[in-house]
CSV table of C-alpha atoms in Angstrom, one decimal:
chain,number,residue,atom,x,y,z
A,16,MET,CA,213.7,220.8,215.6
A,17,VAL,CA,211.2,218.5,215.9
A,18,SER,CA,209.8,218.0,212.3
A,19,PRO,CA,205.7,218.7,212.3
A,20,ASP,CA,205.3,215.0,210.3
A,21,ALA,CA,206.3,213.5,214.1
A,22,VAL,CA,204.3,215.9,216.0
A,23,ARG,CA,201.5,214.6,213.9
A,24,THR,CA,202.5,211.4,214.2
A,25,VAL,CA,202.9,211.4,218.6
A,26,LEU,CA,199.4,212.9,218.4
A,27,GLY,CA,198.6,209.9,216.5
A,28,ILE,CA,199.4,207.3,218.7
A,29,CYS,CA,198.3,209.5,221.6
A,30,GLY,CA,194.8,209.8,219.8
A,31,ASN,CA,195.1,205.7,219.9
A,32,VAL,CA,196.3,205.3,223.1
A,33,ILE,CA,192.4,208.0,224.4
A,34,SER,CA,190.4,206.4,221.4
A,35,PHE,CA,191.0,202.6,223.2
A,36,PHE,CA,189.8,203.9,226.4
A,37,LEU,CA,187.0,206.0,225.4
A,38,PHE,CA,186.3,202.6,223.5
A,39,LEU,CA,186.8,201.0,226.9
A,40,SER,CA,184.1,204.1,228.9
A,41,PRO,CA,181.8,202.2,228.8
A,42,LEU,CA,182.6,198.8,230.8
A,43,PRO,CA,180.8,199.9,233.6
A,44,THR,CA,178.3,200.5,232.4
A,45,PHE,CA,178.1,197.5,230.4
A,46,ILE,CA,179.1,194.9,233.5
A,47,LYS,CA,176.6,196.8,235.4
A,48,ILE,CA,173.7,196.0,233.0
A,49,CYS,CA,175.7,192.4,233.3
A,50,LYS,CA,175.0,191.9,237.2
A,51,LYS,CA,171.4,193.3,237.2
A,52,LYS,CA,170.3,191.1,234.1
A,53,SER,CA,168.9,194.1,232.2
A,54,VAL,CA,169.9,197.0,229.5
A,55,GLU,CA,167.6,199.5,231.9
A,56,GLN,CA,166.8,202.8,229.9
A,57,TYR,CA,169.8,202.7,228.6
A,58,SER,CA,170.1,203.4,225.2
A,59,PRO,CA,172.1,201.5,222.1
A,60,MET,CA,172.5,204.8,220.5
A,61,PRO,CA,175.7,205.8,221.3
A,62,TYR,CA,177.3,201.9,220.6
A,63,LEU,CA,175.1,201.6,216.9
A,64,ALA,CA,176.0,205.3,215.8
A,65,THR,CA,180.5,204.2,217.3
A,66,LEU,CA,180.2,201.1,215.5
A,67,MET,CA,178.7,203.3,212.3
A,68,ASN,CA,182.0,205.9,212.5
A,69,CYS,CA,184.3,203.0,213.1
A,70,LEU,CA,183.2,201.1,210.0
A,71,VAL,CA,183.4,204.7,207.5
A,72,TRP,CA,186.4,205.4,209.2
A,73,THR,CA,188.5,202.3,208.9
A,74,LEU,CA,187.4,202.6,204.7
A,75,TYR,CA,189.0,206.0,204.7
A,76,GLY,CA,192.3,205.1,206.4
A,77,MET,CA,193.2,202.7,204.0
A,78,PRO,CA,195.9,203.3,201.5
A,79,MET,CA,193.6,202.8,198.6
A,80,VAL,CA,191.3,206.2,199.9
A,81,HIS,CA,193.8,207.4,201.7
A,82,PRO,CA,197.3,207.0,202.1
A,83,ASN,CA,199.6,207.5,204.8
A,84,SER,CA,196.3,206.5,208.1
A,85,LEU,CA,197.8,203.8,209.0
A,86,LEU,CA,197.5,205.2,212.7
A,87,VAL,CA,193.5,206.5,212.0
A,88,ILE,CA,192.9,202.1,210.4
A,89,THR,CA,194.9,201.0,213.3
A,90,ILE,CA,192.1,202.4,216.0
A,91,ASN,CA,189.0,202.1,214.4
A,92,GLY,CA,189.7,198.2,213.4
A,93,ILE,CA,190.0,197.9,217.5
A,94,GLY,CA,186.8,200.0,217.6
A,95,ILE,CA,184.7,197.7,215.7
A,96,VAL,CA,185.6,194.7,217.6
A,97,ILE,CA,184.6,196.7,221.0
A,98,GLU,CA,181.8,197.8,219.7
A,99,VAL,CA,179.9,194.4,218.7
A,100,VAL,CA,181.3,192.7,222.5
A,101,TYR,CA,178.8,196.6,223.7
A,102,ILE,CA,176.2,195.2,221.4
A,103,ILE,CA,176.0,191.7,221.3
A,104,LEU,CA,175.7,192.8,225.1
A,105,PHE,CA,173.2,193.9,224.7
A,106,LEU,CA,171.7,192.3,222.4
A,107,VAL,CA,172.4,189.1,224.8
A,108,TYR,CA,170.7,191.4,228.4
A,109,CYS,CA,167.4,193.6,226.5
A,110,ASN,CA,164.7,193.8,226.8
A,111,GLY,CA,162.1,192.4,224.6
A,112,LYS,CA,162.1,191.6,221.1
A,113,LYS,CA,161.2,194.1,219.7
A,114,GLU,CA,164.3,196.2,220.4
A,115,ARG,CA,166.6,193.3,220.1
A,116,VAL,CA,165.0,192.8,216.5
A,117,LYS,CA,166.1,196.1,215.7
A,118,VAL,CA,168.6,196.4,217.0
A,119,VAL,CA,170.4,193.5,214.7
A,120,MET,CA,168.2,195.8,211.5
A,121,VAL,CA,170.4,198.5,212.4
A,122,VAL,CA,173.4,196.9,213.0
A,123,LEU,CA,172.9,194.7,209.4
A,124,ALA,CA,171.7,197.5,207.6
A,125,GLU,CA,174.9,199.0,208.7
A,126,VAL,CA,176.4,196.7,207.4
A,127,VAL,CA,175.6,196.9,203.5
A,128,PHE,CA,175.8,200.6,203.5
A,129,VAL,CA,180.0,199.9,204.3
A,130,ALA,CA,179.8,197.6,201.9
A,131,CYS,CA,178.3,198.9,199.0
A,132,LEU,CA,180.3,202.3,199.3
A,133,THR,CA,183.3,200.4,199.9
A,134,LEU,CA,182.0,198.8,195.8
A,135,LEU,CA,180.8,202.3,195.3
A,136,VAL,CA,183.6,204.8,195.3
A,137,LEU,CA,186.5,201.9,194.4
A,138,THR,CA,185.2,200.6,191.2
A,139,LEU,CA,183.2,204.2,190.4
A,140,ALA,CA,186.1,207.2,191.9
A,141,HIS,CA,189.8,207.0,190.0
A,142,THR,CA,191.5,209.1,192.7
A,143,TYR,CA,192.3,209.6,195.5
A,144,THR,CA,191.4,213.4,196.1
A,145,LEU,CA,188.6,211.4,195.3
A,146,ARG,CA,187.6,209.0,197.1
A,147,SER,CA,189.2,211.2,200.2
A,148,THR,CA,186.2,213.6,199.5
A,149,ILE,CA,183.8,210.9,198.5
A,150,VAL,CA,185.4,208.7,202.2
A,151,GLY,CA,185.4,211.4,204.0
A,152,SER,CA,181.9,213.7,203.4
A,153,VAL,CA,179.9,210.3,204.6
A,154,CYS,CA,182.6,209.7,207.7
A,155,LEU,CA,181.9,213.3,208.4
A,156,VAL,CA,178.4,213.0,209.2
A,157,PHE,CA,178.8,209.9,210.4
A,158,ASN,CA,181.7,211.0,213.5
A,159,ILE,CA,178.8,214.0,214.1
A,160,MET,CA,175.8,211.9,214.5
A,161,MET,CA,177.9,209.7,216.7
A,162,TYR,CA,178.7,213.0,218.9
A,163,ALA,CA,175.4,213.7,218.2
A,164,SER,CA,173.4,210.3,219.5
A,165,PRO,CA,174.1,211.5,223.7
A,166,LEU,CA,171.6,214.0,222.5
A,167,THR,CA,169.1,211.9,223.8
A,168,VAL,CA,171.0,211.0,227.0
A,169,MET,CA,171.6,214.4,227.5
A,170,LYS,CA,167.8,214.9,226.7
A,171,LEU,CA,166.3,212.9,229.2
A,172,VAL,CA,169.1,214.1,232.0
A,173,ILE,CA,168.3,217.3,232.1
A,174,LYS,CA,164.1,215.8,232.3
A,175,THR,CA,164.1,213.7,235.3
A,176,LYS,CA,167.0,215.9,236.3
A,177,SER,CA,169.4,212.6,236.6
A,178,VAL,CA,172.7,211.8,235.6
A,179,GLU,CA,172.4,207.7,236.4
A,180,TYR,CA,172.7,207.4,232.6
A,181,MET,CA,174.9,209.3,231.9
A,182,PRO,CA,178.3,208.1,232.6
A,183,PHE,CA,180.5,210.4,233.5
A,184,THR,CA,183.8,208.5,232.1
A,185,LEU,CA,182.7,208.9,229.0
A,186,SER,CA,181.7,211.4,228.4
A,187,PHE,CA,185.6,212.9,229.8
A,188,VAL,CA,187.2,210.8,227.6
A,189,SER,CA,185.1,212.3,224.8
A,190,LEU,CA,186.5,214.9,225.9
A,191,ALA,CA,189.7,214.1,225.7
A,192,ASN,CA,189.1,212.8,222.7
A,193,GLY,CA,187.7,215.6,220.5
A,194,ILE,CA,190.4,217.8,221.8
A,195,ILE,CA,193.9,215.7,220.7
A,196,TRP,CA,192.1,214.3,217.4
A,197,THR,CA,190.8,218.5,216.3
A,198,ALA,CA,195.5,218.9,217.6
A,199,TYR,CA,196.5,215.8,214.5
A,200,ALA,CA,194.2,217.1,212.4
A,201,CYS,CA,195.2,220.6,212.2
A,202,ILE,CA,198.8,220.3,211.6
A,203,ASN,CA,198.1,218.6,207.9
A,204,PHE,CA,195.0,220.3,207.6
A,205,ASP,CA,192.0,217.4,207.0
A,206,PRO,CA,188.9,218.8,207.5
A,207,PHE,CA,186.8,215.8,208.1
A,208,ILE,CA,189.2,215.3,211.0
A,209,VAL,CA,188.5,218.3,212.2
A,210,ILE,CA,184.6,219.3,212.0
A,211,PRO,CA,183.1,216.7,214.2
A,212,ASN,CA,186.2,216.1,216.4
A,213,SER,CA,185.8,220.6,216.9
A,214,LEU,CA,182.0,219.1,217.5
A,215,GLY,CA,182.8,216.2,219.9
A,216,THR,CA,184.3,218.1,222.2
A,217,LEU,CA,181.3,220.6,222.3
A,218,SER,CA,179.7,218.8,222.4
A,219,ALA,CA,181.4,216.5,225.3
A,220,LEU,CA,181.9,220.1,227.6
A,221,VAL,CA,177.8,220.7,227.5
A,222,GLN,CA,177.9,217.2,229.6
A,223,LEU,CA,180.0,217.5,231.8
A,224,VAL,CA,178.8,220.7,232.7
A,225,LEU,CA,175.3,218.8,232.5
A,226,TYR,CA,176.5,216.3,234.5
A,227,ALA,CA,178.2,219.1,237.3
A,228,THR,CA,174.7,220.9,237.5
A,229,PHE,CA,172.6,217.6,238.0
A,230,TYR,CA,174.8,215.4,240.1
A,231,LYS,CA,173.7,216.5,243.4
A,232,SER,CA,170.5,215.7,242.5
A,233,THR,CA,171.1,212.9,241.1
A,234,GLN,CA,172.6,211.7,244.5
A,235,ILE,CA,169.7,212.5,245.8
A,236,GLN,CA,166.8,210.5,243.9
A,237,ILE,CA,169.2,207.8,244.5
A,238,ALA,CA,169.2,207.7,248.7
A,239,GLU,CA,165.0,208.4,248.6
A,240,ARG,CA,165.3,205.6,246.4
A,241,LYS,CA,167.2,203.2,248.5
A,242,ALA,CA,165.9,204.9,251.9
A,243,GLN,CA,162.3,203.3,250.1
A,244,ILE,CA,163.0,200.9,249.5
A,245,HIS,CA,165.2,199.8,252.5
A,246,LEU,CA,161.0,201.5,254.5
A,247,SER,CA,159.6,198.7,252.0
A,248,GLU,CA,161.5,195.5,252.8
A,249,VAL,CA,161.3,196.9,257.8
A,250,VAL,CA,157.3,197.2,256.4
A,251,VAL,CA,156.7,193.9,254.7
A,252,LYS,CA,158.8,192.5,257.0
A,253,GLY,CA,156.7,193.5,259.9
A,254,GLY,CA,153.4,192.6,258.2
A,255,SER,CA,155.6,189.1,257.9
A,256,LEU,CA,155.9,189.4,262.1
A,257,SER,CA,152.8,190.7,263.1
A,258,ASN,CA,150.5,187.6,260.9
A,259,LYS,CA,153.1,185.2,262.2
A,260,THR,CA,152.3,186.7,265.8
A,261,THR,CA,148.6,186.6,265.4
A,262,ASN,CA,147.9,183.2,263.7
A,263,ASP,CA,150.0,182.2,267.1
A,264,GLY,CA,148.2,183.9,269.3
A,265,ASP,CA,150.6,185.2,271.1
A,266,ALA,CA,150.0,188.7,270.1
A,267,THR,CA,146.5,188.7,270.9
A,268,SER,CA,145.1,191.8,272.9
A,269,PRO,CA,143.4,189.5,275.0
A,270,VAL,CA,139.3,190.4,275.2
A,271,SER,CA,137.0,192.0,278.0
A,272,GLU,CA,135.4,189.9,279.9
A,273,THR,CA,134.0,192.4,282.5
A,274,MET,CA,130.3,193.6,281.4
A,275,ALA,CA,128.6,196.8,283.6
A,276,PRO,CA,125.9,195.0,285.5
A,277,PRO,CA,122.2,195.2,284.5
A,278,HIS,CA,120.0,199.0,285.2
A,279,LYS,CA,117.6,198.5,288.0
A,280,LYS,CA,114.8,199.9,288.6
């Protein structure tokens, strides 16, 4: 008979794999950003929230805080590296200096916060239970924030009736990630993992419902935009051709020299 710990380990490994793909799911978005050399209407908040989430969860998984949590450390350590790369790309292609400064300040605030939390927990809390409770509570808050961060994008989707700026891959992998980590935490019950991942599962389901609802209207909007761009190019090219032929005298209408005879009394 397979022991619960073995099942939990397998789920944790699966959770690592799925979470890795979750961290990579915005890659198509950043490829588009790099090609266009602009972040357009994409928000940095999901990546800033995910970075904060990875930082506190890495602290939670440390042996001096919550022993036997190696699988929590591995995936969140990888997540930190990936999110830093995303944020750097966002800064490179950000549209304005004000937005760039804002992102940098948020990152600095996150690093300072985690450093202070680590110092306080290790010096003032002297038991694993107390340290796990304090850091786990912080993780709970920031994990919920990470899963709630797409709310701004969801609001944009409802307003514009377009899912163009809500990547499907991110929503789908978030759903799988929430389900697997909820199952992982239920075997050896850990409320700090169960609660946020259950909410994350719900958030991802809502995103997929919105995607299904507004997918057709998005395609119509994209098609209309492409048609307008094509029409503008035709008009511009037609205008240029008309001006050229007018200047060359090839397309001017002849002026009639026939005049009516004078009226005689």
